[in-house]
PDB file of C-alpha atoms and ligand atoms in Angstrom:
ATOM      1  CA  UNK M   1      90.413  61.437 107.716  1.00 59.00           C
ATOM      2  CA  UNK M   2      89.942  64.880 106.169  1.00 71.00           C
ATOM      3  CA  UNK M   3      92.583  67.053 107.753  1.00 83.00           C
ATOM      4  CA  UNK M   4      91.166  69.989 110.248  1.00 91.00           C
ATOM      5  CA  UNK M   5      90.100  73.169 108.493  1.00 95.00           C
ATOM      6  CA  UNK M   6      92.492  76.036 109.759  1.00 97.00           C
ATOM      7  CA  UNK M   7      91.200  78.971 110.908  1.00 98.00           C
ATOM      8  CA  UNK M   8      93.490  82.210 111.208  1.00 98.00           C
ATOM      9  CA  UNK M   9      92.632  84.638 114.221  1.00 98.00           C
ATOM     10  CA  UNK M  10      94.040  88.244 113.738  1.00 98.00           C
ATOM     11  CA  UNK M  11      93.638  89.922 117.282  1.00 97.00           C
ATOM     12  CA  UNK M  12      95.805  91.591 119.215  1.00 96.00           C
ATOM     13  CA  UNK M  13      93.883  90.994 122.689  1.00 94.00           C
ATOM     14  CA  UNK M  14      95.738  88.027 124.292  1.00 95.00           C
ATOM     15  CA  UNK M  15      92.629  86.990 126.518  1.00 93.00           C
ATOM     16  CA  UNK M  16      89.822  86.588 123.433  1.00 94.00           C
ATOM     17  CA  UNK M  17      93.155  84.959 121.377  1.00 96.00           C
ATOM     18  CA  UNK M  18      93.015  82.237 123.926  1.00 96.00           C
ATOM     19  CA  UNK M  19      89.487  81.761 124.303  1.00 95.00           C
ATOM     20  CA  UNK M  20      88.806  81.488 120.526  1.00 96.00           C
ATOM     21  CA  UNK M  21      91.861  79.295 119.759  1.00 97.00           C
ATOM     22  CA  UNK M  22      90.245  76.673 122.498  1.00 96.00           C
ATOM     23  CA  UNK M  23      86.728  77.157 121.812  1.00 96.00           C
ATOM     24  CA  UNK M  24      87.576  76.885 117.698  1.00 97.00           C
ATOM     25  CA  UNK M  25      89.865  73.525 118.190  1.00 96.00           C
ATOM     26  CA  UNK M  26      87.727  71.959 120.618  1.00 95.00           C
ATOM     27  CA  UNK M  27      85.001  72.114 117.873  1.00 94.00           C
ATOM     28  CA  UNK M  28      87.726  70.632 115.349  1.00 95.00           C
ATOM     29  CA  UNK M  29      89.688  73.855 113.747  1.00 96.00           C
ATOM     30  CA  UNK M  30      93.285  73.631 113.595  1.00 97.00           C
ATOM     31  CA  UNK M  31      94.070  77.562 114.579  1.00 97.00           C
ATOM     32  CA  UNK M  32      96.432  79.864 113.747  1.00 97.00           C
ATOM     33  CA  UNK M  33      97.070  83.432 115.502  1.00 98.00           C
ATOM     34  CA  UNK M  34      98.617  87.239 114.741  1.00 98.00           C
ATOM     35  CA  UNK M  35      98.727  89.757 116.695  1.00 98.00           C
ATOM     36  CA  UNK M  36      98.635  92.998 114.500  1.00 97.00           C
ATOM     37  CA  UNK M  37      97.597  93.387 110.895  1.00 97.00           C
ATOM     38  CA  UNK M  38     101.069  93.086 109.322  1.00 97.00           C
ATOM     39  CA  UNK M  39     101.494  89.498 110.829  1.00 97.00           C
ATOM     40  CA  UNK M  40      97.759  88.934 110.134  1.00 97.00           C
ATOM     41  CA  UNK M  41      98.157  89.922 106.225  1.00 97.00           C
ATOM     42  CA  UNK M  42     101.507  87.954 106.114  1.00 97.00           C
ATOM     43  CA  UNK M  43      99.823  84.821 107.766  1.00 97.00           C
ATOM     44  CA  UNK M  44      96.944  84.927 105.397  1.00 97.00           C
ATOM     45  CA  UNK M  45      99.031  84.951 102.406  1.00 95.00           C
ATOM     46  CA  UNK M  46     101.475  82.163 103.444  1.00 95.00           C
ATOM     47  CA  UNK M  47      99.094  80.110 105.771  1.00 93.00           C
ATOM     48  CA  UNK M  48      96.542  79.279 103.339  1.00 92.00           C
ATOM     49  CA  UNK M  49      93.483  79.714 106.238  1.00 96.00           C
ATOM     50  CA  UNK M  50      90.218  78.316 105.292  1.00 95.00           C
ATOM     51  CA  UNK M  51      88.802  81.590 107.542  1.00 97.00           C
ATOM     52  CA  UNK M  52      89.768  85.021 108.880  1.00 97.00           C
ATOM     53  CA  UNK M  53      88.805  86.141 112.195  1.00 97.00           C
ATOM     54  CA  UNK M  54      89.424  89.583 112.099  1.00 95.00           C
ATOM     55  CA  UNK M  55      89.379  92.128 114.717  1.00 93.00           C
ATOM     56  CA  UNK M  56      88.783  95.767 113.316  1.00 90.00           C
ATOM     57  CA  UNK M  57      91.585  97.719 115.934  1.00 89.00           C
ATOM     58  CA  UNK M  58      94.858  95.720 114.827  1.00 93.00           C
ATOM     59  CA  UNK M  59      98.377  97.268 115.717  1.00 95.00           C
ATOM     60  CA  UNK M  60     100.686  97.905 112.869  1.00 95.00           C
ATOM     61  CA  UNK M  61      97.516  97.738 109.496  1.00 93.00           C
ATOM     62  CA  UNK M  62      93.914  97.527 110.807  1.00 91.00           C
ATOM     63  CA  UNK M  63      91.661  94.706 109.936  1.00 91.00           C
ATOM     64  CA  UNK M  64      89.391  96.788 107.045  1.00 88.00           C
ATOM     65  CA  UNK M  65      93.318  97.449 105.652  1.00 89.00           C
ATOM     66  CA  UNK M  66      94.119  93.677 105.981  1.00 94.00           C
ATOM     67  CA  UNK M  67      90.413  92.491 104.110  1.00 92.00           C
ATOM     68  CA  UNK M  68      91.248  95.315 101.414  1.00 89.00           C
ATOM     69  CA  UNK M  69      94.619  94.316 100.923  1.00 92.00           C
ATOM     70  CA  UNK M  70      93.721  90.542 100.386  1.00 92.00           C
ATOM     71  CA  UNK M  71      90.692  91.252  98.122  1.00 87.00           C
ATOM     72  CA  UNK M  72      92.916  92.782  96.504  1.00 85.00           C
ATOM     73  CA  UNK M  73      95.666  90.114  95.499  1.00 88.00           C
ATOM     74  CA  UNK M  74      92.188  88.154  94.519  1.00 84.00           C
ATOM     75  CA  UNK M  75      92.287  86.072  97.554  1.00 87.00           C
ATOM     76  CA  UNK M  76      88.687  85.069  98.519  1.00 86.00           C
ATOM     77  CA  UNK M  77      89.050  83.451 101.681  1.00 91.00           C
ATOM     78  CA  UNK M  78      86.115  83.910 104.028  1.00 92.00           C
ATOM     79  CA  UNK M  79      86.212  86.690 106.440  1.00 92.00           C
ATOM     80  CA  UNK M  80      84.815  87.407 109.191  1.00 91.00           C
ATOM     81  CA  UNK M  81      85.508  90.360 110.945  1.00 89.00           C
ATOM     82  CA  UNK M  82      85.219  90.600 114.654  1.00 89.00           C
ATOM     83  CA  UNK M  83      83.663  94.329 116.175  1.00 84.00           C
ATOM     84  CA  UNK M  84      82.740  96.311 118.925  1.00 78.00           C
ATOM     85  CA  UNK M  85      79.504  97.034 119.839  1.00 62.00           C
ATOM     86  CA  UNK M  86      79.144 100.567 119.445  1.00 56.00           C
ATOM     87  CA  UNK M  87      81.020 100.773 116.377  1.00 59.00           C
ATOM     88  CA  UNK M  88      78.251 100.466 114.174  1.00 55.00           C
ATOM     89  CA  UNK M  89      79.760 102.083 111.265  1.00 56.00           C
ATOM     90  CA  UNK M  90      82.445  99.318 111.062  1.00 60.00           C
ATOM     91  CA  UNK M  91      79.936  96.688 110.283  1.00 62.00           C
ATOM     92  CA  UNK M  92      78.408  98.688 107.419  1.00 58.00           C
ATOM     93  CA  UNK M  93      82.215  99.646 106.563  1.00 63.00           C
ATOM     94  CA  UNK M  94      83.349  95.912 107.072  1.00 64.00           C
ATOM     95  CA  UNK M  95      81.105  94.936 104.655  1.00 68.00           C
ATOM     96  CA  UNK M  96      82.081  97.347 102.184  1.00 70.00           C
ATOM     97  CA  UNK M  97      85.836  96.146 102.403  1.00 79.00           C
ATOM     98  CA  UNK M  98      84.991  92.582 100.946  1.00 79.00           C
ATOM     99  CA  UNK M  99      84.435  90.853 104.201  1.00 84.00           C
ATOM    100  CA  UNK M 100      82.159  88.074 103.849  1.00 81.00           C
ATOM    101  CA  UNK M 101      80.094  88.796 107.174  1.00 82.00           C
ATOM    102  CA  UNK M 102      81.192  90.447 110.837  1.00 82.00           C
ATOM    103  CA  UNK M 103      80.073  89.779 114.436  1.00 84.00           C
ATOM    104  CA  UNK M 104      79.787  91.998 117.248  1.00 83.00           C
ATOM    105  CA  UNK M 105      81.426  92.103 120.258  1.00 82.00           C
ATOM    106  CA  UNK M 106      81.247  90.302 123.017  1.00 82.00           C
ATOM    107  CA  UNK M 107      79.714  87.231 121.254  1.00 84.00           C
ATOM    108  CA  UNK M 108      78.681  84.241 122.044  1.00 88.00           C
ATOM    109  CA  UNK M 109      80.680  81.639 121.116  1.00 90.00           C
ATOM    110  CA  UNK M 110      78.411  79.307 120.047  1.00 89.00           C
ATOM    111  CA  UNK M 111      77.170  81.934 117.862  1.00 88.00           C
ATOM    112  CA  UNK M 112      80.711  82.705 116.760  1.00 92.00           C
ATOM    113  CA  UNK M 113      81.852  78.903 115.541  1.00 93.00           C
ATOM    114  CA  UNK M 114      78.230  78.666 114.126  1.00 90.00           C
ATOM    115  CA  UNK M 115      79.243  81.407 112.299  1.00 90.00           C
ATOM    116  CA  UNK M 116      82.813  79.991 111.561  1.00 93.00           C
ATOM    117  CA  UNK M 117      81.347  76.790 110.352  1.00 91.00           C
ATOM    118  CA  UNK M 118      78.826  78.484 108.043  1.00 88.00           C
ATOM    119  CA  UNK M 119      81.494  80.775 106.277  1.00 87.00           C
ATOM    120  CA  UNK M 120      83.665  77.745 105.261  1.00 88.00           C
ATOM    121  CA  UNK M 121      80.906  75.020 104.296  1.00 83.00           C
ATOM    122  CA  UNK M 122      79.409  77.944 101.992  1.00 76.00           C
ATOM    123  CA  UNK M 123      83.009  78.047 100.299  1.00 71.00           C
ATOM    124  CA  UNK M 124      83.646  74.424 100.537  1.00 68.00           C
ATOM    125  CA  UNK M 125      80.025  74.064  98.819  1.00 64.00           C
ATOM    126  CA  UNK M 126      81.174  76.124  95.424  1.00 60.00           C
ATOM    127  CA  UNK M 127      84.956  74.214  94.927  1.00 52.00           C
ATOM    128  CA  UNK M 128      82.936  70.631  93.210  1.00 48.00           C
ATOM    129  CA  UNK M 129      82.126  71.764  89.652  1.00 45.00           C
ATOM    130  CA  UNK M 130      78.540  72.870  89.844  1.00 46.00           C
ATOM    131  CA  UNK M 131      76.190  71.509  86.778  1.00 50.00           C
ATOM    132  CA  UNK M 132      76.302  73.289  83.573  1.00 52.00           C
ATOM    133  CA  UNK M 133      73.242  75.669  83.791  1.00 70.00           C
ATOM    134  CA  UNK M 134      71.795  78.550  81.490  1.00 78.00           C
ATOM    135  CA  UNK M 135      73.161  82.267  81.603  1.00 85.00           C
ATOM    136  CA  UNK M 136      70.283  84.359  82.785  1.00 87.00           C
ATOM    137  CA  UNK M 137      69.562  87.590  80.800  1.00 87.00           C
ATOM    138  CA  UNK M 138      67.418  90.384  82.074  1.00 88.00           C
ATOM    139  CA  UNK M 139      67.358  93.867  80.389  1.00 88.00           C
ATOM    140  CA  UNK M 140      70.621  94.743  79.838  1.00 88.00           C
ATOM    141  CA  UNK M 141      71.873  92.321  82.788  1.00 92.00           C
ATOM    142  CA  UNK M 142      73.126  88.999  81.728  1.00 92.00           C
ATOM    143  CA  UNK M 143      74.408  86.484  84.397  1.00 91.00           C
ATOM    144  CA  UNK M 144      76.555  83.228  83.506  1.00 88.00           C
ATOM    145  CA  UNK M 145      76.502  80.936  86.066  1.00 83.00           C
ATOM    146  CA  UNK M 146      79.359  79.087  85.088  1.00 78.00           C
ATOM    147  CA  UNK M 147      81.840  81.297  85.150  1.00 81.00           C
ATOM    148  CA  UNK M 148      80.078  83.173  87.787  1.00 83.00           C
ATOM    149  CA  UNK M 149      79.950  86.284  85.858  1.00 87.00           C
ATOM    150  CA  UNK M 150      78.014  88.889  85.739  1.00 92.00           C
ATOM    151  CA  UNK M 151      77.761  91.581  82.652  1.00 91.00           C
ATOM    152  CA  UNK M 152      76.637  94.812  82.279  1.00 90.00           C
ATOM    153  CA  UNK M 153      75.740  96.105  78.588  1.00 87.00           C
ATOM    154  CA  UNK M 154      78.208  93.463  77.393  1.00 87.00           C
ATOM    155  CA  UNK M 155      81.115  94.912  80.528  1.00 89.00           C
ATOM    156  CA  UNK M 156      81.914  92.536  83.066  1.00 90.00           C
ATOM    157  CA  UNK M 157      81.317  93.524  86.617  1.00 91.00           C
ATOM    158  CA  UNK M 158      83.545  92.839  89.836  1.00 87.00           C
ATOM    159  CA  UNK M 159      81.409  91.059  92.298  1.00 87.00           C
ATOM    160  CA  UNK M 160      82.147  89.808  95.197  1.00 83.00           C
ATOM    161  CA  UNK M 161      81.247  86.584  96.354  1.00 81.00           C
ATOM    162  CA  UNK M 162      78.204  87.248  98.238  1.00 84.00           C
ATOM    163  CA  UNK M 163      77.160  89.912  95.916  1.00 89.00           C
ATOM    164  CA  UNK M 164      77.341  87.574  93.282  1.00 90.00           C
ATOM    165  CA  UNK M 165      75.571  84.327  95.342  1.00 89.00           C
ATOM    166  CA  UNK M 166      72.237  87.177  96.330  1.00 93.00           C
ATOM    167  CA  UNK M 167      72.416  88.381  92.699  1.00 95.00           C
ATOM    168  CA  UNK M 168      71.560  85.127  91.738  1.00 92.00           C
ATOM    169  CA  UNK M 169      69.568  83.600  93.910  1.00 91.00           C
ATOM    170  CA  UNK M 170      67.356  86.284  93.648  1.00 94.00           C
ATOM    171  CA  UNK M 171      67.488  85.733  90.075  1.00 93.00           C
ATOM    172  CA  UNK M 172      66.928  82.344  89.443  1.00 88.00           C
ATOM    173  CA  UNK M 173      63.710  83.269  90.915  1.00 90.00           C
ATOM    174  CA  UNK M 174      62.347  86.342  89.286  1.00 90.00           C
ATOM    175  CA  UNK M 175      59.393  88.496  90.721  1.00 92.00           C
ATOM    176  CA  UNK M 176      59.551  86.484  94.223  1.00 93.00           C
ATOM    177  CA  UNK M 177      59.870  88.801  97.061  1.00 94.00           C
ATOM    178  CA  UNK M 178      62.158  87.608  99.384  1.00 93.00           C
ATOM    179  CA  UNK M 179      62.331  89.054 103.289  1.00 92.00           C
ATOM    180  CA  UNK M 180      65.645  89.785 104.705  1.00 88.00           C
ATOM    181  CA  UNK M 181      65.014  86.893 106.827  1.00 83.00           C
ATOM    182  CA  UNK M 182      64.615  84.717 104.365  1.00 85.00           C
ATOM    183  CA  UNK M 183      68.100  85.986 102.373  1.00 89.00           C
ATOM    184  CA  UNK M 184      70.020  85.575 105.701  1.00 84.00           C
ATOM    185  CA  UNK M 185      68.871  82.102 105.941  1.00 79.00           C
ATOM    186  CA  UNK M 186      69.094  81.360 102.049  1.00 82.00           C
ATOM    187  CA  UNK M 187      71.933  83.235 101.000  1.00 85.00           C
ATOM    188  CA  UNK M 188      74.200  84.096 104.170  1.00 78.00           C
ATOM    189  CA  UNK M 189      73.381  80.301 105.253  1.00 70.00           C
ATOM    190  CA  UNK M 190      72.458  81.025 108.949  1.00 61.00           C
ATOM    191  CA  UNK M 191      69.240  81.842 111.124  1.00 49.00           C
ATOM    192  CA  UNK M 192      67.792  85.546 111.447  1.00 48.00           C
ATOM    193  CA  UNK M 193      69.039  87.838 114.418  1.00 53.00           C
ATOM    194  CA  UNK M 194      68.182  90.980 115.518  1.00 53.00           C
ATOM    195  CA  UNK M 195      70.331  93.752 113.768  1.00 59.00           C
ATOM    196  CA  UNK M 196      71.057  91.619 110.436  1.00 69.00           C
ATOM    197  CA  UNK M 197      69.373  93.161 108.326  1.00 72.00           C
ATOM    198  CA  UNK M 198      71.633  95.815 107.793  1.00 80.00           C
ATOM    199  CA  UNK M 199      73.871  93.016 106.096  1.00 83.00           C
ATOM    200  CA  UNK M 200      71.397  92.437 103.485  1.00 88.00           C
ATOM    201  CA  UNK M 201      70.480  96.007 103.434  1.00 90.00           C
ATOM    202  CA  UNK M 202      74.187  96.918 102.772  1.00 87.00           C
ATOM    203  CA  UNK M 203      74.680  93.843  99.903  1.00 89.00           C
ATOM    204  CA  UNK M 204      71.327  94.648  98.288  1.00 94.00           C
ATOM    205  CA  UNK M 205      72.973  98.400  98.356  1.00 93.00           C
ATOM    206  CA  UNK M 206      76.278  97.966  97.277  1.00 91.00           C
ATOM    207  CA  UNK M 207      74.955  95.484  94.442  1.00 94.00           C
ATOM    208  CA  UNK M 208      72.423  98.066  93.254  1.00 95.00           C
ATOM    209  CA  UNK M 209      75.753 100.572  92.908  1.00 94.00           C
ATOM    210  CA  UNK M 210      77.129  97.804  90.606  1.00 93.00           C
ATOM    211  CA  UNK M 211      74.217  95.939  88.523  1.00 93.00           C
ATOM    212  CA  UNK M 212      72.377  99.148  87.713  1.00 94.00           C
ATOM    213  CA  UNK M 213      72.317 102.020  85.594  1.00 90.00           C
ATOM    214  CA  UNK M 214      70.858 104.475  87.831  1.00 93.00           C
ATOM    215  CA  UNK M 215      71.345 102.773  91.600  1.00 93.00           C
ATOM    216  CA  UNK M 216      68.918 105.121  92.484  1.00 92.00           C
ATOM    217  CA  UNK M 217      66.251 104.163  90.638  1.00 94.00           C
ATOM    218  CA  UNK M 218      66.534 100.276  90.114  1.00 95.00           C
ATOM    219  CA  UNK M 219      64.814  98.380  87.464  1.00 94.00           C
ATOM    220  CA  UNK M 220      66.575  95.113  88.642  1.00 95.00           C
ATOM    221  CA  UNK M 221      66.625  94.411  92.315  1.00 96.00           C
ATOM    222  CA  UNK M 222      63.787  96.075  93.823  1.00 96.00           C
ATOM    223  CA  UNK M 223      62.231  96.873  96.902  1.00 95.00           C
ATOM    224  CA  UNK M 224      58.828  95.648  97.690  1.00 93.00           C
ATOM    225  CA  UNK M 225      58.350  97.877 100.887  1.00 91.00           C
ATOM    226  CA  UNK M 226      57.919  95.968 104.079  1.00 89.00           C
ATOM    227  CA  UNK M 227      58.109  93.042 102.648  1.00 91.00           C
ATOM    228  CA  UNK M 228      61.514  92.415 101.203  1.00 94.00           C
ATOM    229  CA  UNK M 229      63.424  92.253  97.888  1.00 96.00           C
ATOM    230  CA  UNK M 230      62.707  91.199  94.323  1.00 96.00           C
ATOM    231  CA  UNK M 231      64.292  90.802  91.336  1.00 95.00           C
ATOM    232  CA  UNK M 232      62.490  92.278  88.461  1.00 93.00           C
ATOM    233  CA  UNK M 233      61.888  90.177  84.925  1.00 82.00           C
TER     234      UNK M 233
HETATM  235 CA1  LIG R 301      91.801  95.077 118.929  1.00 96.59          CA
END
């Protein structure tokens, strides 16, 4: 049998520790738990955790510090940050960090292992070598699939990995306007709710910063308004 994928929970609130360590190994996650961002970072680097659950307010490093710090060393692991309600700048701020998605406080759980599960099969999903397939070129945009690399006017670009898996989706399939519905589903691998579409808006944001020339007027990834987003060929 395939051993248990191991989830690391960084959370310094004993109660929602316990509640996500049973919930998360009664649906088959091995678990493993800090309780302030210097334990969480250490954990993560020595653990090897298939997922971070990550609260925001950490003792010691908070949990953006702890997501920067990791993208940092190159680690990609999935992670998913854990916030309050009202803070809706962390989400936006979360995202900007290199977290791969975030979920608001208090959650449901089956929302929250949904979540879990979709994180790591989306990882697991890229590891098998994926066919050989052509490098797209657009304008002065070229994107190799096989190395997952994207240039810019012959530069490479950092991307991360979600960046990278919208940028190409949505090119592989020039000039179709996709909703943010549909990019949550296709590209963040889980149904549409409520408030999400900030995390597209965000990605489609951030990528703009990175892809284009002027991020403020796009030639690549454009807006079709009220309908969704496009990339341009
Ligand atoms: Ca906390």
């Amino acid at each position: 049998m395939e051993s248990p994928k191991k989830v690391l929970i960084v959370e310094d609130e004993k109660n929602i520790v316990d509640i996500l360590r049973f919930n998360l190994q009664r649906a088959g996650y091995a678990t493993e738990e800090a309780y302030d961002g210097e334990d969480g970072l250490a954990k993560a680097r020595s653990g090897k955790p298939d997922l971070i659950l990550l609260d925001v307010m950490l003792p010691k490093r908070n949990g953006f510090d702890v997501c920067r710090a990791l993208r940092a060393e190159g680690d990609n692991v999935p992670v998913l940050i854990l916030t309050a309600r009202e803070e809706e700048a962390d989400k936006v701020l979360g995202l900007e960090i290199g977290a791969d998605d975030y979920i608001t406080k208090p959650f449901s759980m089956r929302e929250l292992i949904a979540r879990v599960g979709a994180n790591i099969r989306r990882t697991a999903m890229q590891a098998p070598a994926e066919p050989a397939s052509a490098a797209i070129e657009a304008g002065d945009l070229r994107i190799a699939p096989d190395s997952r690399q994207v240039f810019r006017a012959g530069q490479p670009i950092e991307l991360t990995q979600r960046e990278y898996e919208l940028l190409s989706f949505l090119a592989a399939r020039p000039n179709k306007v996709y909703s943010r519905a549909d990019l949550m589903e296709q590209v963040w691998n889980y149904d549409y709710v409520g408030d999400d579409a900030r995390t597209v808006d965000v990605t489609v944001r951030r990528l703009r910063e990175k892809v284009e020339a002027d991020p403020a007027n796009p030639v690549h990834i454009l807006t079709r308004r009220g309908a969704g987003y496009y990339f341009a060929k």
